[in-house]
Coordinates of C-alpha atoms in Angstrom, one line a residue:
X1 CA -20.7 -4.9 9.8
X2 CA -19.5 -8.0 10.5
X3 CA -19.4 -9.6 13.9
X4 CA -15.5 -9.7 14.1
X5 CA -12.7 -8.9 12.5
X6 CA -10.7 -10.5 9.6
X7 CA -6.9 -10.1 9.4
X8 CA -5.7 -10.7 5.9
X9 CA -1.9 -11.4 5.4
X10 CA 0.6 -9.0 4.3
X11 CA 3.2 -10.0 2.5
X12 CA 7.0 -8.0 0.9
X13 CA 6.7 -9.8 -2.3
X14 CA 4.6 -11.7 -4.1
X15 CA 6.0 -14.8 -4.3
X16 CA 5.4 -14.7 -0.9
X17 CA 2.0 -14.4 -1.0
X18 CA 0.9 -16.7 -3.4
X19 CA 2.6 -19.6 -1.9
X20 CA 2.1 -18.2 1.9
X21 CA 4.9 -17.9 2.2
X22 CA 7.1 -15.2 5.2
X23 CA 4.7 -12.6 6.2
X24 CA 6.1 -9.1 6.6
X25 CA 6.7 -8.3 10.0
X26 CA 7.8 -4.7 9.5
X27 CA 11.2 -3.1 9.3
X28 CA 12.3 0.6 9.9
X29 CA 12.5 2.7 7.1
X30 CA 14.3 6.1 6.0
X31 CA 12.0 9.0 5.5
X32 CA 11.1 8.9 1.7
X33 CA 11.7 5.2 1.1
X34 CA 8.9 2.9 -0.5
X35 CA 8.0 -0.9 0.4
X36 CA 6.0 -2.2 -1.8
X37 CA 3.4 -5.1 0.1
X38 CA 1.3 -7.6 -1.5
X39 CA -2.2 -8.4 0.7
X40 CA -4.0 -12.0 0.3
X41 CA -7.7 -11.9 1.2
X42 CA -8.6 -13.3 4.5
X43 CA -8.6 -17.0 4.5
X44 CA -10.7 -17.4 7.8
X45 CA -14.9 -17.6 7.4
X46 CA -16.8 -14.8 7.2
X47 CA -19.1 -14.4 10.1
X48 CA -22.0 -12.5 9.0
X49 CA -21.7 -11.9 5.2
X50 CA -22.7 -14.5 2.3
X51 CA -21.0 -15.2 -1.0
X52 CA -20.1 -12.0 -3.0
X53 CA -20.7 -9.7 -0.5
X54 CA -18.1 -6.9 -0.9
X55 CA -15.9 -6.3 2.7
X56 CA -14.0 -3.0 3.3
X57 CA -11.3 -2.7 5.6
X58 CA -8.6 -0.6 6.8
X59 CA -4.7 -0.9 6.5
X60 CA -3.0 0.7 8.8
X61 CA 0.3 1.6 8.9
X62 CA 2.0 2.9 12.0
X63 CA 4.6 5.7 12.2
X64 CA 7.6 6.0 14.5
X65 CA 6.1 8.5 16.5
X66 CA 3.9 7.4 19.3
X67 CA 0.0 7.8 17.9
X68 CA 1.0 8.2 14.1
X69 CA -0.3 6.3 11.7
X70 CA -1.7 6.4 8.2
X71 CA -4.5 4.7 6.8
X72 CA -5.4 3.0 3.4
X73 CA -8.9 1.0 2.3
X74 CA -8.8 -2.3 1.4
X75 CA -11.4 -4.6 0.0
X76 CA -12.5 -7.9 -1.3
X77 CA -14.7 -9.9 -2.5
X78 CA -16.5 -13.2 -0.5
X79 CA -16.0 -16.6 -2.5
X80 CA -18.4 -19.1 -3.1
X81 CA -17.6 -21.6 -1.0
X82 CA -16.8 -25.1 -2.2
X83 CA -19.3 -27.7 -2.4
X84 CA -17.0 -30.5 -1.7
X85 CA -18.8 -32.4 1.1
X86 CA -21.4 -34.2 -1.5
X87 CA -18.3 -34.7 -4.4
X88 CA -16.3 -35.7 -2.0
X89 CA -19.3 -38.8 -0.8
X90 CA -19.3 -39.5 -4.6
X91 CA -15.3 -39.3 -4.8
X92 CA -15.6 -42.0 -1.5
X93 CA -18.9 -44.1 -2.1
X94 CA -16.8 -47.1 -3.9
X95 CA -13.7 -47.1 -1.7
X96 CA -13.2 -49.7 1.1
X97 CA -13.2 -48.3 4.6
X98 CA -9.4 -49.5 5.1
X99 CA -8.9 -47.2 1.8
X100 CA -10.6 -44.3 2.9
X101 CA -9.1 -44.4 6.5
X102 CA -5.5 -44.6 4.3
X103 CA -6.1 -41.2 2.4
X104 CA -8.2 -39.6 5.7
X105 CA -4.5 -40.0 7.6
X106 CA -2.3 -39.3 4.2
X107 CA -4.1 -36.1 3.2
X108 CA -3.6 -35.2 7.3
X109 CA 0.1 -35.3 7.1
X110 CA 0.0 -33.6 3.7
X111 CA -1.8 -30.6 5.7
X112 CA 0.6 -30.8 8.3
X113 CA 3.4 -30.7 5.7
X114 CA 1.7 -26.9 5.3
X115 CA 2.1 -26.2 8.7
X116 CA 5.5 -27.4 9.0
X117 CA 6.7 -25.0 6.1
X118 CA 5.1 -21.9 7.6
X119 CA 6.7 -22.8 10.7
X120 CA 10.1 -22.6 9.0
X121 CA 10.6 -26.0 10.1
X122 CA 12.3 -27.3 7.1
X123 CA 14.6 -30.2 7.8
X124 CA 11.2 -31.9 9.8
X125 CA 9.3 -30.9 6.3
X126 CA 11.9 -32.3 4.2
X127 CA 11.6 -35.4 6.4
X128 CA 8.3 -35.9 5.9
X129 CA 7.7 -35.0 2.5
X130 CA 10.1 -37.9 1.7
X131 CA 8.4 -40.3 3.7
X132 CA 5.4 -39.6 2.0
X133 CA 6.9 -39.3 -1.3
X134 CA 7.9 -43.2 -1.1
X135 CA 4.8 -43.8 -0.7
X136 CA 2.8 -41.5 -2.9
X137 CA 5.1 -40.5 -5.5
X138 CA 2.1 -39.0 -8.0
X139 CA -0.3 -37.8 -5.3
X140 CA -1.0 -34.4 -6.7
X141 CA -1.4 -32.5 -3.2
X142 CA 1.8 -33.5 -1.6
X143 CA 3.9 -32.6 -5.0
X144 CA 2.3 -29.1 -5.0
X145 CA 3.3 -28.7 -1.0
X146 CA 7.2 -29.8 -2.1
X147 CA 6.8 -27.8 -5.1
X148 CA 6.1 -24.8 -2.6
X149 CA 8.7 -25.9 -0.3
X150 CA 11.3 -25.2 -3.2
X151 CA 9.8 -22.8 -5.6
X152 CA 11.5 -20.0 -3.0
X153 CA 13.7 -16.5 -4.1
X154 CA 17.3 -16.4 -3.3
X155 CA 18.6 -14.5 -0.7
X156 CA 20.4 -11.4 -1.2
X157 CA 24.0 -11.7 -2.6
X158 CA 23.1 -15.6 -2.7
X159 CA 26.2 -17.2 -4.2
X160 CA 26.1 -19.5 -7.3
X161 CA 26.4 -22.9 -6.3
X162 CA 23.9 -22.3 -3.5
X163 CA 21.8 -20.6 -6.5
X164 CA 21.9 -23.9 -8.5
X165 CA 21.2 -26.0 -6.0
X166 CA 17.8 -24.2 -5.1
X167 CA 16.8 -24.0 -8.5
X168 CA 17.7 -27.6 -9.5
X169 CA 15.3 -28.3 -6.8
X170 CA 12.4 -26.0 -7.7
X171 CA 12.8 -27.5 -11.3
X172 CA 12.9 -31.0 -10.0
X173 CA 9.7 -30.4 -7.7
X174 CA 7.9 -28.8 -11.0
X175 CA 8.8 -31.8 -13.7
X176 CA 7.1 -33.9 -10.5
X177 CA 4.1 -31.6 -10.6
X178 CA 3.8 -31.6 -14.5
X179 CA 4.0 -35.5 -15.0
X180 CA 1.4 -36.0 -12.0
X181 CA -1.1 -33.2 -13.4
X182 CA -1.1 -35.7 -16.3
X183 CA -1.4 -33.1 -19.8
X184 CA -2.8 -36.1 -21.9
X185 CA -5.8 -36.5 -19.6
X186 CA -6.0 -32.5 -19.1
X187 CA -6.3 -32.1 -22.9
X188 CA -8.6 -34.7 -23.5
X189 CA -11.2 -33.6 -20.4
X190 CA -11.0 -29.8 -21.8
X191 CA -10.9 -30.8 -25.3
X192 CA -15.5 -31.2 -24.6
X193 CA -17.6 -29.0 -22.8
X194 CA -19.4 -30.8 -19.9
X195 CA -23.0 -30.1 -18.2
X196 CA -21.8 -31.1 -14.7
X197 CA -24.4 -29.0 -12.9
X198 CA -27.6 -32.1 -12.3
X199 CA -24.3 -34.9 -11.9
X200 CA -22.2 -35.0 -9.0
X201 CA -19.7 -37.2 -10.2
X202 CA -19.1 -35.3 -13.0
X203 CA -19.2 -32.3 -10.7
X204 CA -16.4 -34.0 -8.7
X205 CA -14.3 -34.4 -11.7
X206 CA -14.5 -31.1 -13.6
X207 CA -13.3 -30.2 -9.8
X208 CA -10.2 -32.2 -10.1
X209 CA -9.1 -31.7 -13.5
X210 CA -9.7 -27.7 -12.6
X211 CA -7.4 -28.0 -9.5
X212 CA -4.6 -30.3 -11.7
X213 CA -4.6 -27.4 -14.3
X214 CA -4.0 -24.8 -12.1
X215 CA -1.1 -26.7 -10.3
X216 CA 0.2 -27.5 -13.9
X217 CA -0.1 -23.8 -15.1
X218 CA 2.0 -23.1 -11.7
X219 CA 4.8 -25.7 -12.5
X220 CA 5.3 -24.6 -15.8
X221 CA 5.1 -20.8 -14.5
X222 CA 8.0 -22.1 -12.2
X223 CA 9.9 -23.8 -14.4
X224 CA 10.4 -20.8 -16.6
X225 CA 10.9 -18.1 -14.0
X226 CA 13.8 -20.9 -12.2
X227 CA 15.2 -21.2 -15.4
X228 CA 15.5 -17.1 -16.2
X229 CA 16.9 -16.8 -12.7
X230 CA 20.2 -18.9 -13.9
X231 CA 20.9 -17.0 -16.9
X232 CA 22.5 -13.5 -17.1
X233 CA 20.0 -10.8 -17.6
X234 CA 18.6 -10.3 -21.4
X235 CA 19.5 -10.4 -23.9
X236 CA 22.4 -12.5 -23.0
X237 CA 21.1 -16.3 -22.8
X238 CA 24.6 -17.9 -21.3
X239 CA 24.6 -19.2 -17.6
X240 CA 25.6 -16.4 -14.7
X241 CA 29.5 -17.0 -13.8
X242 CA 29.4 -19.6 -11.5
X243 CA 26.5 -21.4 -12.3
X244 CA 27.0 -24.8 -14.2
X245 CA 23.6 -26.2 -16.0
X246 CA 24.5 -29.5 -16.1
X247 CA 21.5 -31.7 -15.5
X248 CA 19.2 -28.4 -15.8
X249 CA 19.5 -28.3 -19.5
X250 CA 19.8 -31.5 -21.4
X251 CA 22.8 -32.5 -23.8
X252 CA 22.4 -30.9 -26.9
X253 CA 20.4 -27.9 -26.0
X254 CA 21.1 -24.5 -25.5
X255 CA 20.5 -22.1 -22.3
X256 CA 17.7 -20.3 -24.7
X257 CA 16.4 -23.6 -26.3
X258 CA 15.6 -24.9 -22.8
X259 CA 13.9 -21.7 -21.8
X260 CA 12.1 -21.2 -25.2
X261 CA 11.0 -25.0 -24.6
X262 CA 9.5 -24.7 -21.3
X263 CA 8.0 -21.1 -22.6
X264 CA 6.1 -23.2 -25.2
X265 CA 4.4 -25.5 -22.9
X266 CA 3.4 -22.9 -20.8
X267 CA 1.6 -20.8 -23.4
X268 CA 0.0 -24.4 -24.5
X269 CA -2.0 -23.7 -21.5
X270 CA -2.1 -20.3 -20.3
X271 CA -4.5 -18.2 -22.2
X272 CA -3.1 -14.9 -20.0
X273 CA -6.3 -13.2 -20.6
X274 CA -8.4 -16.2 -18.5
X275 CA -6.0 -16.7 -15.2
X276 CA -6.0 -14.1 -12.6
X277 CA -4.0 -11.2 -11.7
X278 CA -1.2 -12.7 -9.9
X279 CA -0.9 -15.6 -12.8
X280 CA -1.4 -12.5 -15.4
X281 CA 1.1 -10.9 -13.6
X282 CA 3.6 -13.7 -14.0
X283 CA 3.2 -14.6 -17.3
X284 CA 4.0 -10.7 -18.5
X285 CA 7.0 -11.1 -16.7
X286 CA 8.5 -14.7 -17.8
X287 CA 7.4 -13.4 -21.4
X288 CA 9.4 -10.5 -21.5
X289 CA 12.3 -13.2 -19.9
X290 CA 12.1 -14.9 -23.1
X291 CA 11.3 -12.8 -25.6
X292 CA 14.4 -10.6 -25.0
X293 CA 16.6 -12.9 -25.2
X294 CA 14.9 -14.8 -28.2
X295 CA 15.5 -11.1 -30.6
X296 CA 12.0 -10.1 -29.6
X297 CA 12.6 -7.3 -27.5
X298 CA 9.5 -5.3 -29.2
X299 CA 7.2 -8.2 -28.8
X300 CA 8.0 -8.2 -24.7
X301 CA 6.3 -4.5 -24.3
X302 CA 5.2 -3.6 -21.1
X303 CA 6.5 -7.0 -19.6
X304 CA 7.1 -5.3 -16.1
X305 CA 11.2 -6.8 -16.1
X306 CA 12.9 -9.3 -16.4
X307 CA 10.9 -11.9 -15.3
X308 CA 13.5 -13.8 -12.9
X309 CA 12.4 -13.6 -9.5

């Protein structure tokens, strides 16, 4: 047993919970009705259990009469934890100390660009981000944070210009994520296999180009589930009434050459098989987006929808 208790978050979709996004706060329901929730592992330490120890919980889910309540079992698995402290002495060892005091107080207001979002306090996030933006226009971290900021679903009956304009700007926060993740370097560092286990500097590296791909396979993930949500559902590939795609897709290009585009460099690096479920999940979806409207409709199979969020 553990010596206290760990709250994991409970999220309404999942979207939501893969960029920590609005937690559900509960609603009242009609007898019969379904809601389906999407639970993140607990993201506080684990007093009392080690690295892949298996934990066990409870969900419970209250009724509307007093004392009611059904139960379900949860369960997850405890990570390794990161060995950053000595990579991150190597990372330091030949900056100056003005340098290191520089990215001690810019990676603090990119953590409290976090808080900012889950505070729903947008206009002071939007504030900051383009401060920092000015002055760290490639810093990986802070793109991923504006990425999240803007890689957001619709509300319902959203109308089409406010439709396009949130897209535009998840697709503009994406292309920033992509050119920063830098694919060249990415292919060349994964293009050898590397013994980092005796050297921590190439520890500290394998690190980083493991944390650019994954923000890469999310931007490119984005940019393809955005660019479904524009166009009316499959297998029609022309914009939804409304919805202009000027500056979203370039002169010259189609609707579907755009999205077949972006679908390409995302299977470039997504081996679906590899990622986990939530990616997996994901990439089912934005290939059955494609594939319908690409003639492929057999090829999609159990694609799960759409794709468009």
């Amino acid at each position: 047993f553990l010596t206290a208790e760990l709250s994991p978050g409970v999220y309404p979709t999942l979207q939501a919970a893969l960029a920590s996004g609005d937690k559900y706060t509960g609603a009242p329901m009609a007898k019969g009705a379904r809601q389906t929730l999407f639970i993140t592992a607990p993201i506080d330490k684990v007093p009392g259990a080690k690295p892949g120890d298996l934990l066990t919980g409870v969900l419970k889910v209250v009724g509307a009469k007093v004392g009611a309540e059904d139960k379900c079992d949860v369960s997850c698995v405890v990570p390794k934890e990161e060995e950053v402290e000595e990579e991150k002495k190597e990372e330091d060892k030949d900056k100056s100390d003005t340098d290191r005091e520089n990215d001690e107080v810019r990676d603090a207001r990119v953590k409290f660009l976090k808080k900012l979002k889950d505070d729903k306090k947008l206009p002071a996030f939007d504030a900051l981000a383009a401060d920092l933006l000015a002055a760290f226009p490639a810093h990986l971290p802070l793109l991923k944070e504006v990425l999240a900021r803007g890689d957001v679903d619709g509300e319902e009956g959203e109308a089409a210009p406010a439709k396009q304009e949130r897209v535009a700007r998840a697709l503009h926060a994406a292309a920033a994520v992509v050119a920063a993740a830098g694919v060249d370097a990415l292919a060349a560092h994964y293009g050898l296999k590397h013994d980092k286990e005796q050297d921590l500097a190439l520890k500290a590296k394998c690190k980083e180009m493991d944390d650019r791909k994954a923000a890469l396979l999310d931007a490119l993930l984005a940019r393809v589930e955005r660019l479904a949500e524009l166009l009316e559902a499959a297998p029609s590939a022309a914009a939804l009434p409304g919805v202009s795609l000027d500056g979203i897709v370039p002169d010259g290009k189609t609707p579907l050459e755009e999205l077949k585009g972006a679908w390409t460099l995302l299977q470039q690096w997504c081996v679906a098989k590899d990622q986990t479920l939530d990616v997996q999940q994901r990439y089912s979806k934005v290939l059955c987006a494609v594939y319908r409207r690409d003639g492929r409709a057999g090829e999609a199979g159990g694609g799960g929808g759409e794709g468009e969020k």
